[in-house]
Amino acid sequence: MDTRHSIRADRGMVRRVRIATWNVNSLNARVGRVERWLKTFEPDVLCLQETKLADDAFPALAFEALGYESFHHGQGQWNGVAILSKVGLDDPIGGFGDGADPDVDARIAWATCGGVRVASCYVPNGRSLDHEHYQYKLRWLDRLAGDLDGQCDPGDDVVVVGDYNICPADMDCWDPKAFATQTHTSQAERDKLAALEAWGLVDVFREHHDADRLYSWWDYRGGNFHKKMGLRIDLLMTTQSVADATRVALIDRNERKGPKDDPPSDHAPVFIDVER
DNA sequence: ATGGTCGTTTGACGA
């Protein structure tokens, strides 16, 4: 077959790896949307958060039918993270890989996909600044930094993606003043993100959108999505080598739309295309 | 926006 003018063949020649992250707010409720999104966007790696499934309920066969290997770290009911890959999935770890006591929640999974060390993270929400859960959030981020340093070198190809529940800067929040007394924008949280950056990670989406007020999460309530009242909290933190090779970074905000009988997650997928 | 909505679930509670 003559494929000289085949867009498919051309795309094959531009070797790229598409890496995506999406908090699906229950995979049971969203599996149809995830399958559809995989078919449309054909990511090489998709990291999921808030699957809210036990491991034995994870629909691995549905993803396998679309060409994806998968690894799920769940607990049932709440939390739960996964990594889907069609470029290999090696050395998976459910939870922190630091050998210390298991986390009380299923919030991180690791795997190596196509030579890239990948972490899918669901950072604790924190609830409120005076809540114990906020201290758990800060400790969790410290532990993430330690786990990252234990497994990876800043010179490696590494992506630590997911729902960070942190706005990196005020421009990532629809109304910083309204959040001044809330979680997600506090200095202590941003300091933890800064520690990851000091180690060698880059907020690669922001590098490609230096002045855009774009969000990845909108509260279900009050029509916030339509009022552009959102936060950018779903981040792809990558080492410099990955950031340097990233050609495109996008939020698929269309995926936040949908009818009552096919409701969206409150988060939109975010992805990067990395040239190899 | 101090919840008007979703998800877990059939009680509130978490986000």
PDB file of C-alpha atoms (C1' of nucleotides) in Angstrom:
ATOM      1  CA  MET A   1       0.000   0.000   0.000  1.00  0.00           C
ATOM      2  CA  ASP A   2       1.223   3.475  -0.831  1.00  0.00           C
ATOM      3  CA  THR A   3       1.256   5.353   2.449  1.00  0.00           C
ATOM      4  CA  ARG A   4       3.183   8.426   1.345  1.00  0.00           C
ATOM      5  CA  HIS A   5       0.125  10.591   1.829  1.00  0.00           C
ATOM      6  CA  SER A   6      -1.275   8.742   4.798  1.00  0.00           C
ATOM      7  CA  ILE A   7      -1.672  10.971   7.802  1.00  0.00           C
ATOM      8  CA  ARG A   8      -1.408   7.821   9.862  1.00  0.00           C
ATOM      9  CA  ALA A   9       1.967   6.974   8.372  1.00  0.00           C
ATOM     10  CA  ASP A  10       3.164  10.549   8.825  1.00  0.00           C
ATOM     11  CA  ARG A  11       2.159  10.534  12.428  1.00  0.00           C
ATOM     12  CA  GLY A  12       4.057   7.322  12.901  1.00  0.00           C
ATOM     13  CA  MET A  13       7.203   9.002  11.649  1.00  0.00           C
ATOM     14  CA  VAL A  14       6.891  11.820  14.186  1.00  0.00           C
ATOM     15  CA  ARG A  15       7.579   9.715  17.205  1.00  0.00           C
ATOM     16  CA  ARG A  16       5.752  11.194  20.115  1.00  0.00           C
ATOM     17  CA  VAL A  17       4.557   9.983  23.452  1.00  0.00           C
ATOM     18  CA  ARG A  18       1.274  11.425  24.686  1.00  0.00           C
ATOM     19  CA  ILE A  19       0.985  11.378  28.490  1.00  0.00           C
ATOM     20  CA  ALA A  20      -2.320  12.283  30.143  1.00  0.00           C
ATOM     21  CA  THR A  21      -3.757  12.662  33.625  1.00  0.00           C
ATOM     22  CA  TRP A  22      -7.413  12.653  34.620  1.00  0.00           C
ATOM     23  CA  ASN A  23      -9.210  12.593  37.945  1.00  0.00           C
ATOM     24  CA  VAL A  24     -12.344  10.683  36.917  1.00  0.00           C
ATOM     25  CA  ASN A  25     -14.276  10.941  40.215  1.00  0.00           C
ATOM     26  CA  SER A  26     -15.359   7.268  40.182  1.00  0.00           C
ATOM     27  CA  LEU A  27     -14.281   5.008  37.343  1.00  0.00           C
ATOM     28  CA  ASN A  28     -17.533   3.055  37.643  1.00  0.00           C
ATOM     29  CA  ALA A  29     -19.419   6.228  36.791  1.00  0.00           C
ATOM     30  CA  ARG A  30     -16.936   7.239  34.083  1.00  0.00           C
ATOM     31  CA  VAL A  31     -15.654   4.090  32.350  1.00  0.00           C
ATOM     32  CA  GLY A  32     -17.636   4.819  29.173  1.00  0.00           C
ATOM     33  CA  ARG A  33     -16.185   8.310  28.978  1.00  0.00           C
ATOM     34  CA  VAL A  34     -12.673   7.016  29.618  1.00  0.00           C
ATOM     35  CA  GLU A  35     -12.983   4.438  26.822  1.00  0.00           C
ATOM     36  CA  ARG A  36     -14.284   7.106  24.464  1.00  0.00           C
ATOM     37  CA  TRP A  37     -11.481   9.487  25.438  1.00  0.00           C
ATOM     38  CA  LEU A  38      -8.852   6.801  24.870  1.00  0.00           C
ATOM     39  CA  LYS A  39     -10.209   6.134  21.389  1.00  0.00           C
ATOM     40  CA  THR A  40     -10.324   9.834  20.513  1.00  0.00           C
ATOM     41  CA  PHE A  41      -7.010  11.039  21.946  1.00  0.00           C
ATOM     42  CA  GLU A  42      -5.007   7.804  21.800  1.00  0.00           C
ATOM     43  CA  PRO A  43      -2.713   8.676  24.699  1.00  0.00           C
ATOM     44  CA  ASP A  44       0.275   6.400  25.183  1.00  0.00           C
ATOM     45  CA  VAL A  45      -0.047   6.743  28.933  1.00  0.00           C
ATOM     46  CA  LEU A  46      -3.133   7.720  30.916  1.00  0.00           C
ATOM     47  CA  CYS A  47      -2.945   8.237  34.668  1.00  0.00           C
ATOM     48  CA  LEU A  48      -6.246   8.085  36.525  1.00  0.00           C
ATOM     49  CA  GLN A  49      -7.149   9.314  39.997  1.00  0.00           C
ATOM     50  CA  GLU A  50     -10.156   8.768  42.232  1.00  0.00           C
ATOM     51  CA  THR A  51     -11.137   5.484  40.646  1.00  0.00           C
ATOM     52  CA  LYS A  52     -13.004   4.657  43.883  1.00  0.00           C
ATOM     53  CA  LEU A  53     -12.596   0.956  43.150  1.00  0.00           C
ATOM     54  CA  ALA A  54     -11.123  -2.115  44.781  1.00  0.00           C
ATOM     55  CA  ASP A  55      -8.398  -3.739  42.675  1.00  0.00           C
ATOM     56  CA  ASP A  56     -10.626  -6.705  41.762  1.00  0.00           C
ATOM     57  CA  ALA A  57     -13.283  -4.332  40.389  1.00  0.00           C
ATOM     58  CA  PHE A  58     -10.884  -2.443  38.092  1.00  0.00           C
ATOM     59  CA  PRO A  59     -11.997  -2.903  34.436  1.00  0.00           C
ATOM     60  CA  ALA A  60      -8.593  -4.016  33.124  1.00  0.00           C
ATOM     61  CA  LEU A  61     -10.146  -6.069  30.311  1.00  0.00           C
ATOM     62  CA  ALA A  62     -11.993  -3.074  28.880  1.00  0.00           C
ATOM     63  CA  PHE A  63      -8.697  -1.196  28.619  1.00  0.00           C
ATOM     64  CA  GLU A  64      -6.826  -4.228  27.348  1.00  0.00           C
ATOM     65  CA  ALA A  65      -9.353  -4.411  24.493  1.00  0.00           C
ATOM     66  CA  LEU A  66      -8.192  -0.914  23.504  1.00  0.00           C
ATOM     67  CA  GLY A  67      -4.543  -1.929  23.585  1.00  0.00           C
ATOM     68  CA  TYR A  68      -3.633  -0.800  27.088  1.00  0.00           C
ATOM     69  CA  GLU A  69      -1.823  -2.572  29.864  1.00  0.00           C
ATOM     70  CA  SER A  70      -2.897  -1.234  33.234  1.00  0.00           C
ATOM     71  CA  PHE A  71      -1.956  -1.125  36.866  1.00  0.00           C
ATOM     72  CA  HIS A  72      -4.419  -0.159  39.568  1.00  0.00           C
ATOM     73  CA  HIS A  73      -3.851   0.683  43.227  1.00  0.00           C
ATOM     74  CA  GLY A  74      -7.201   0.957  44.917  1.00  0.00           C
ATOM     75  CA  GLN A  75      -8.979   0.534  48.209  1.00  0.00           C
ATOM     76  CA  GLY A  76     -12.687   0.524  47.211  1.00  0.00           C
ATOM     77  CA  GLN A  77     -15.116   3.378  47.871  1.00  0.00           C
ATOM     78  CA  TRP A  78     -12.576   6.217  48.065  1.00  0.00           C
ATOM     79  CA  ASN A  79      -9.336   7.300  46.397  1.00  0.00           C
ATOM     80  CA  GLY A  80      -7.669   4.814  44.032  1.00  0.00           C
ATOM     81  CA  VAL A  81      -5.156   5.536  41.250  1.00  0.00           C
ATOM     82  CA  ALA A  82      -4.179   3.783  38.038  1.00  0.00           C
ATOM     83  CA  ILE A  83      -1.739   3.871  35.141  1.00  0.00           C
ATOM     84  CA  LEU A  84      -2.726   2.748  31.624  1.00  0.00           C
ATOM     85  CA  SER A  85      -0.044   2.333  28.981  1.00  0.00           C
ATOM     86  CA  LYS A  86       0.388   1.091  25.451  1.00  0.00           C
ATOM     87  CA  VAL A  87       4.166   1.621  25.503  1.00  0.00           C
ATOM     88  CA  GLY A  88       4.950  -0.929  28.194  1.00  0.00           C
ATOM     89  CA  LEU A  89       4.307  -0.997  31.909  1.00  0.00           C
ATOM     90  CA  ASP A  90       7.189  -2.211  34.065  1.00  0.00           C
ATOM     91  CA  ASP A  91       8.166  -2.165  37.729  1.00  0.00           C
ATOM     92  CA  PRO A  92       4.756  -1.106  39.045  1.00  0.00           C
ATOM     93  CA  ILE A  93       4.444  -0.023  42.665  1.00  0.00           C
ATOM     94  CA  GLY A  94       1.135   0.562  44.449  1.00  0.00           C
ATOM     95  CA  GLY A  95       1.606   3.185  47.146  1.00  0.00           C
ATOM     96  CA  PHE A  96       4.882   4.821  48.092  1.00  0.00           C
ATOM     97  CA  GLY A  97       7.958   2.858  47.128  1.00  0.00           C
ATOM     98  CA  ASP A  98       9.976   4.025  50.111  1.00  0.00           C
ATOM     99  CA  GLY A  99       9.470   0.876  52.186  1.00  0.00           C
ATOM    100  CA  ALA A 100       8.028   2.771  55.154  1.00  0.00           C
ATOM    101  CA  ASP A 101       4.571   2.121  56.605  1.00  0.00           C
ATOM    102  CA  PRO A 102       1.813   1.895  53.975  1.00  0.00           C
ATOM    103  CA  ASP A 103      -0.176   5.092  53.419  1.00  0.00           C
ATOM    104  CA  VAL A 104      -3.639   5.006  54.993  1.00  0.00           C
ATOM    105  CA  ASP A 105      -5.118   5.783  51.533  1.00  0.00           C
ATOM    106  CA  ALA A 106      -4.482   4.515  47.984  1.00  0.00           C
ATOM    107  CA  ARG A 107      -3.109   7.734  46.477  1.00  0.00           C
ATOM    108  CA  ILE A 108      -0.051   6.933  44.366  1.00  0.00           C
ATOM    109  CA  ALA A 109       1.021   4.353  41.803  1.00  0.00           C
ATOM    110  CA  TRP A 110       4.331   4.119  39.955  1.00  0.00           C
ATOM    111  CA  ALA A 111       5.306   2.397  36.729  1.00  0.00           C
ATOM    112  CA  THR A 112       7.874   2.686  33.962  1.00  0.00           C
ATOM    113  CA  CYS A 113       6.223   3.264  30.575  1.00  0.00           C
ATOM    114  CA  GLY A 114       8.268   3.559  27.399  1.00  0.00           C
ATOM    115  CA  GLY A 115      11.378   4.402  29.396  1.00  0.00           C
ATOM    116  CA  VAL A 116       9.664   7.116  31.441  1.00  0.00           C
ATOM    117  CA  ARG A 117       9.177   6.681  35.180  1.00  0.00           C
ATOM    118  CA  VAL A 118       5.559   7.653  35.824  1.00  0.00           C
ATOM    119  CA  ALA A 119       3.699   8.426  39.042  1.00  0.00           C
ATOM    120  CA  SER A 120      -0.083   8.832  39.185  1.00  0.00           C
ATOM    121  CA  CYS A 121      -0.897  10.889  42.286  1.00  0.00           C
ATOM    122  CA  TYR A 122      -4.016  11.885  44.158  1.00  0.00           C
ATOM    123  CA  VAL A 123      -2.738  14.404  46.695  1.00  0.00           C
ATOM    124  CA  PRO A 124      -4.944  14.724  49.803  1.00  0.00           C
ATOM    125  CA  ASN A 125      -7.444  17.585  49.541  1.00  0.00           C
ATOM    126  CA  GLY A 126      -6.682  19.060  52.978  1.00  0.00           C
ATOM    127  CA  ARG A 127     -10.294  20.062  53.633  1.00  0.00           C
ATOM    128  CA  SER A 128      -9.466  23.250  55.579  1.00  0.00           C
ATOM    129  CA  LEU A 129      -6.351  24.996  56.856  1.00  0.00           C
ATOM    130  CA  ASP A 130      -7.126  24.093  60.477  1.00  0.00           C
ATOM    131  CA  HIS A 131      -8.027  20.468  59.715  1.00  0.00           C
ATOM    132  CA  GLU A 132      -5.830  17.490  60.503  1.00  0.00           C
ATOM    133  CA  HIS A 133      -6.255  16.455  56.887  1.00  0.00           C
ATOM    134  CA  TYR A 134      -4.310  19.571  55.846  1.00  0.00           C
ATOM    135  CA  GLN A 135      -1.342  18.400  57.917  1.00  0.00           C
ATOM    136  CA  TYR A 136      -1.703  14.981  56.275  1.00  0.00           C
ATOM    137  CA  LYS A 137      -1.594  16.743  52.884  1.00  0.00           C
ATOM    138  CA  LEU A 138       1.661  18.518  53.766  1.00  0.00           C
ATOM    139  CA  ARG A 139       3.244  15.338  55.162  1.00  0.00           C
ATOM    140  CA  TRP A 140       2.075  13.400  52.092  1.00  0.00           C
ATOM    141  CA  LEU A 141       3.827  15.893  49.803  1.00  0.00           C
ATOM    142  CA  ASP A 142       7.026  15.584  51.861  1.00  0.00           C
ATOM    143  CA  ARG A 143       6.852  11.837  51.490  1.00  0.00           C
ATOM    144  CA  LEU A 144       6.261  12.141  47.744  1.00  0.00           C
ATOM    145  CA  ALA A 145       9.436  14.232  47.458  1.00  0.00           C
ATOM    146  CA  GLY A 146      11.399  11.611  49.379  1.00  0.00           C
ATOM    147  CA  ASP A 147       9.963   8.728  47.377  1.00  0.00           C
ATOM    148  CA  LEU A 148      10.771  10.525  44.131  1.00  0.00           C
ATOM    149  CA  ASP A 149      14.340  11.154  45.240  1.00  0.00           C
ATOM    150  CA  GLY A 150      14.715   7.535  46.300  1.00  0.00           C
ATOM    151  CA  GLN A 151      13.563   6.119  42.963  1.00  0.00           C
ATOM    152  CA  CYS A 152      14.670   8.673  40.394  1.00  0.00           C
ATOM    153  CA  ASP A 153      17.440  11.006  39.369  1.00  0.00           C
ATOM    154  CA  PRO A 154      16.659  14.539  38.148  1.00  0.00           C
ATOM    155  CA  GLY A 155      18.485  13.580  34.946  1.00  0.00           C
ATOM    156  CA  ASP A 156      16.000  10.760  34.255  1.00  0.00           C
ATOM    157  CA  ASP A 157      12.829  11.009  32.194  1.00  0.00           C
ATOM    158  CA  VAL A 158      10.258  11.289  34.994  1.00  0.00           C
ATOM    159  CA  VAL A 159       6.654  12.500  35.128  1.00  0.00           C
ATOM    160  CA  VAL A 160       4.829  12.903  38.429  1.00  0.00           C
ATOM    161  CA  VAL A 161       1.291  13.718  37.392  1.00  0.00           C
ATOM    162  CA  GLY A 162      -2.136  13.874  38.909  1.00  0.00           C
ATOM    163  CA  ASP A 163      -4.536  15.814  41.065  1.00  0.00           C
ATOM    164  CA  TYR A 164      -2.207  17.874  43.276  1.00  0.00           C
ATOM    165  CA  ASN A 165      -5.052  19.817  44.896  1.00  0.00           C
ATOM    166  CA  ILE A 166      -2.732  22.864  44.740  1.00  0.00           C
ATOM    167  CA  CYS A 167      -2.912  25.931  42.529  1.00  0.00           C
ATOM    168  CA  PRO A 168       0.742  26.626  41.709  1.00  0.00           C
ATOM    169  CA  ALA A 169       0.106  30.393  41.484  1.00  0.00           C
ATOM    170  CA  ASP A 170      -2.732  32.863  41.925  1.00  0.00           C
ATOM    171  CA  MET A 171      -3.390  32.845  38.182  1.00  0.00           C
ATOM    172  CA  ASP A 172      -4.354  29.173  38.538  1.00  0.00           C
ATOM    173  CA  CYS A 173      -7.317  30.152  40.735  1.00  0.00           C
ATOM    174  CA  TRP A 174     -10.444  31.909  39.507  1.00  0.00           C
ATOM    175  CA  ASP A 175     -10.560  34.091  42.652  1.00  0.00           C
ATOM    176  CA  PRO A 176      -7.426  34.054  44.835  1.00  0.00           C
ATOM    177  CA  LYS A 177      -9.055  36.396  47.362  1.00  0.00           C
ATOM    178  CA  ALA A 178     -11.910  33.938  47.911  1.00  0.00           C
ATOM    179  CA  PHE A 179      -9.336  31.193  48.512  1.00  0.00           C
ATOM    180  CA  ALA A 180      -7.101  33.192  50.852  1.00  0.00           C
ATOM    181  CA  THR A 181      -8.529  31.389  53.871  1.00  0.00           C
ATOM    182  CA  GLN A 182      -8.886  28.028  52.160  1.00  0.00           C
ATOM    183  CA  THR A 183      -6.677  25.170  51.082  1.00  0.00           C
ATOM    184  CA  HIS A 184      -5.219  24.863  47.553  1.00  0.00           C
ATOM    185  CA  THR A 185      -3.487  28.271  47.499  1.00  0.00           C
ATOM    186  CA  SER A 186      -1.669  28.430  50.845  1.00  0.00           C
ATOM    187  CA  GLN A 187       2.039  29.199  50.975  1.00  0.00           C
ATOM    188  CA  ALA A 188       2.797  25.962  52.820  1.00  0.00           C
ATOM    189  CA  GLU A 189       1.261  23.916  49.997  1.00  0.00           C
ATOM    190  CA  ARG A 190       3.064  25.942  47.364  1.00  0.00           C
ATOM    191  CA  ASP A 191       6.309  25.461  49.266  1.00  0.00           C
ATOM    192  CA  LYS A 192       5.881  21.682  48.877  1.00  0.00           C
ATOM    193  CA  LEU A 193       5.418  22.140  45.140  1.00  0.00           C
ATOM    194  CA  ALA A 194       8.482  24.380  45.127  1.00  0.00           C
ATOM    195  CA  ALA A 195      10.448  21.580  46.804  1.00  0.00           C
ATOM    196  CA  LEU A 196       9.553  19.258  43.925  1.00  0.00           C
ATOM    197  CA  GLU A 197      10.678  21.973  41.513  1.00  0.00           C
ATOM    198  CA  ALA A 198      13.917  22.432  43.444  1.00  0.00           C
ATOM    199  CA  TRP A 199      14.550  18.710  42.998  1.00  0.00           C
ATOM    200  CA  GLY A 200      14.115  19.097  39.247  1.00  0.00           C
ATOM    201  CA  LEU A 201      10.461  18.896  38.264  1.00  0.00           C
ATOM    202  CA  VAL A 202       8.816  21.457  35.996  1.00  0.00           C
ATOM    203  CA  ASP A 203       5.139  22.467  35.708  1.00  0.00           C
ATOM    204  CA  VAL A 204       5.292  21.815  31.977  1.00  0.00           C
ATOM    205  CA  PHE A 205       1.751  22.996  31.196  1.00  0.00           C
ATOM    206  CA  ARG A 206       2.550  26.469  32.507  1.00  0.00           C
ATOM    207  CA  GLU A 207       5.705  26.597  30.364  1.00  0.00           C
ATOM    208  CA  HIS A 208       3.479  26.285  27.315  1.00  0.00           C
ATOM    209  CA  HIS A 209       0.790  28.710  28.518  1.00  0.00           C
ATOM    210  CA  ASP A 210       2.653  31.451  30.334  1.00  0.00           C
ATOM    211  CA  ALA A 211      -0.292  33.856  30.518  1.00  0.00           C
ATOM    212  CA  ASP A 212      -3.404  31.709  30.021  1.00  0.00           C
ATOM    213  CA  ARG A 213      -6.016  31.491  32.763  1.00  0.00           C
ATOM    214  CA  LEU A 214      -6.902  27.870  32.112  1.00  0.00           C
ATOM    215  CA  TYR A 215      -8.378  25.504  34.662  1.00  0.00           C
ATOM    216  CA  SER A 216      -8.664  21.733  35.045  1.00  0.00           C
ATOM    217  CA  TRP A 217     -11.307  21.519  37.799  1.00  0.00           C
ATOM    218  CA  TRP A 218     -14.635  23.201  38.353  1.00  0.00           C
ATOM    219  CA  ASP A 219     -17.005  22.621  41.283  1.00  0.00           C
ATOM    220  CA  TYR A 220     -20.175  20.824  40.215  1.00  0.00           C
ATOM    221  CA  ARG A 221     -22.250  23.334  42.128  1.00  0.00           C
ATOM    222  CA  GLY A 222     -23.659  26.617  41.055  1.00  0.00           C
ATOM    223  CA  GLY A 223     -22.830  26.350  37.388  1.00  0.00           C
ATOM    224  CA  ASN A 224     -19.204  27.136  38.178  1.00  0.00           C
ATOM    225  CA  PHE A 225     -17.947  25.593  34.939  1.00  0.00           C
ATOM    226  CA  HIS A 226     -20.052  27.917  32.810  1.00  0.00           C
ATOM    227  CA  LYS A 227     -19.029  30.887  34.951  1.00  0.00           C
ATOM    228  CA  LYS A 228     -15.346  30.086  34.420  1.00  0.00           C
ATOM    229  CA  MET A 229     -14.895  29.574  38.172  1.00  0.00           C
ATOM    230  CA  GLY A 230     -12.242  26.888  38.269  1.00  0.00           C
ATOM    231  CA  LEU A 231      -8.796  25.872  39.456  1.00  0.00           C
ATOM    232  CA  ARG A 232      -5.756  24.458  37.697  1.00  0.00           C
ATOM    233  CA  ILE A 233      -4.814  21.693  40.126  1.00  0.00           C
ATOM    234  CA  ASP A 234      -4.203  18.744  37.775  1.00  0.00           C
ATOM    235  CA  LEU A 235      -0.515  19.008  36.977  1.00  0.00           C
ATOM    236  CA  LEU A 236       2.133  17.276  34.908  1.00  0.00           C
ATOM    237  CA  MET A 237       5.341  17.783  36.841  1.00  0.00           C
ATOM    238  CA  THR A 238       8.192  16.528  34.650  1.00  0.00           C
ATOM    239  CA  THR A 239      11.948  16.458  34.713  1.00  0.00           C
ATOM    240  CA  GLN A 240      13.690  19.003  32.488  1.00  0.00           C
ATOM    241  CA  SER A 241      14.480  16.431  29.798  1.00  0.00           C
ATOM    242  CA  VAL A 242      10.769  15.673  29.371  1.00  0.00           C
ATOM    243  CA  ALA A 243       9.806  19.350  29.542  1.00  0.00           C
ATOM    244  CA  ASP A 244      12.382  20.227  26.874  1.00  0.00           C
ATOM    245  CA  ALA A 245      10.920  17.592  24.541  1.00  0.00           C
ATOM    246  CA  THR A 246       7.289  18.594  25.148  1.00  0.00           C
ATOM    247  CA  ARG A 247       5.714  20.138  22.041  1.00  0.00           C
ATOM    248  CA  VAL A 248       2.095  20.485  23.158  1.00  0.00           C
ATOM    249  CA  ALA A 249       0.318  20.779  26.512  1.00  0.00           C
ATOM    250  CA  LEU A 250      -3.472  20.888  26.610  1.00  0.00           C
ATOM    251  CA  ILE A 251      -6.491  20.690  28.877  1.00  0.00           C
ATOM    252  CA  ASP A 252      -9.489  19.006  27.228  1.00  0.00           C
ATOM    253  CA  ARG A 253     -12.135  21.218  28.810  1.00  0.00           C
ATOM    254  CA  ASN A 254     -14.780  19.819  26.444  1.00  0.00           C
ATOM    255  CA  GLU A 255     -14.631  16.666  28.547  1.00  0.00           C
ATOM    256  CA  ARG A 256     -16.005  18.655  31.501  1.00  0.00           C
ATOM    257  CA  LYS A 257     -19.279  19.071  29.560  1.00  0.00           C
ATOM    258  CA  GLY A 258     -22.109  16.600  29.251  1.00  0.00           C
ATOM    259  CA  PRO A 259     -25.753  15.744  29.882  1.00  0.00           C
ATOM    260  CA  LYS A 260     -27.276  14.436  33.105  1.00  0.00           C
ATOM    261  CA  ASP A 261     -27.407  10.885  31.775  1.00  0.00           C
ATOM    262  CA  ASP A 262     -23.693  10.965  30.893  1.00  0.00           C
ATOM    263  CA  PRO A 263     -22.282  13.277  33.533  1.00  0.00           C
ATOM    264  CA  PRO A 264     -18.695  14.512  33.402  1.00  0.00           C
ATOM    265  CA  SER A 265     -16.092  14.280  36.112  1.00  0.00           C
ATOM    266  CA  ASP A 266     -15.512  17.593  37.851  1.00  0.00           C
ATOM    267  CA  HIS A 267     -11.941  17.402  36.440  1.00  0.00           C
ATOM    268  CA  ALA A 268     -10.878  17.631  32.793  1.00  0.00           C
ATOM    269  CA  PRO A 269      -8.064  15.524  31.304  1.00  0.00           C
ATOM    270  CA  VAL A 270      -4.684  17.236  30.847  1.00  0.00           C
ATOM    271  CA  PHE A 271      -2.004  15.926  28.510  1.00  0.00           C
ATOM    272  CA  ILE A 272       1.372  16.588  26.934  1.00  0.00           C
ATOM    273  CA  ASP A 273       2.949  15.380  23.696  1.00  0.00           C
ATOM    274  CA  VAL A 274       6.621  14.561  24.118  1.00  0.00           C
ATOM    275  CA  GLU A 275       8.897  14.085  21.139  1.00  0.00           C
ATOM    276  CA  ARG A 276      11.292  11.209  21.394  1.00  0.00           C
TER     277      ARG A 276
ATOM    278  C1'  DA B   1     -20.557  31.903  46.250  1.00  0.00           C
ATOM    279  C1'  DT B   2     -20.311  30.500  53.492  1.00  0.00           C
ATOM    280  C1'  DG B   3     -23.683  26.009  48.387  1.00  0.00           C
ATOM    281  C1'  DG B   4     -27.314  25.689  44.451  1.00  0.00           C
ATOM    282  C1'  DT B   5     -23.921  18.926  42.761  1.00  0.00           C
ATOM    283  C1'  DC B   6     -22.033  14.918  42.315  1.00  0.00           C
ATOM    284  C1'  DG B   7     -19.965  10.563  44.194  1.00  0.00           C
ATOM    285  C1'  DT B   8     -19.886   7.119  47.869  1.00  0.00           C
ATOM    286  C1'  DT B   9     -24.065   5.303  49.185  1.00  0.00           C
ATOM    287  C1'  DT B  10     -29.699   4.958  51.730  1.00  0.00           C
ATOM    288  C1'  DG B  11     -26.642   8.311  56.336  1.00  0.00           C
ATOM    289  C1'  DA B  12     -24.370  11.876  56.003  1.00  0.00           C
ATOM    290  C1'  DC B  13     -20.257  13.108  54.373  1.00  0.00           C
ATOM    291  C1'  DG B  14     -16.317  14.215  51.189  1.00  0.00           C
ATOM    292  C1'  DA B  15     -14.842  17.060  47.278  1.00  0.00           C
TER     293       DA B  15
END
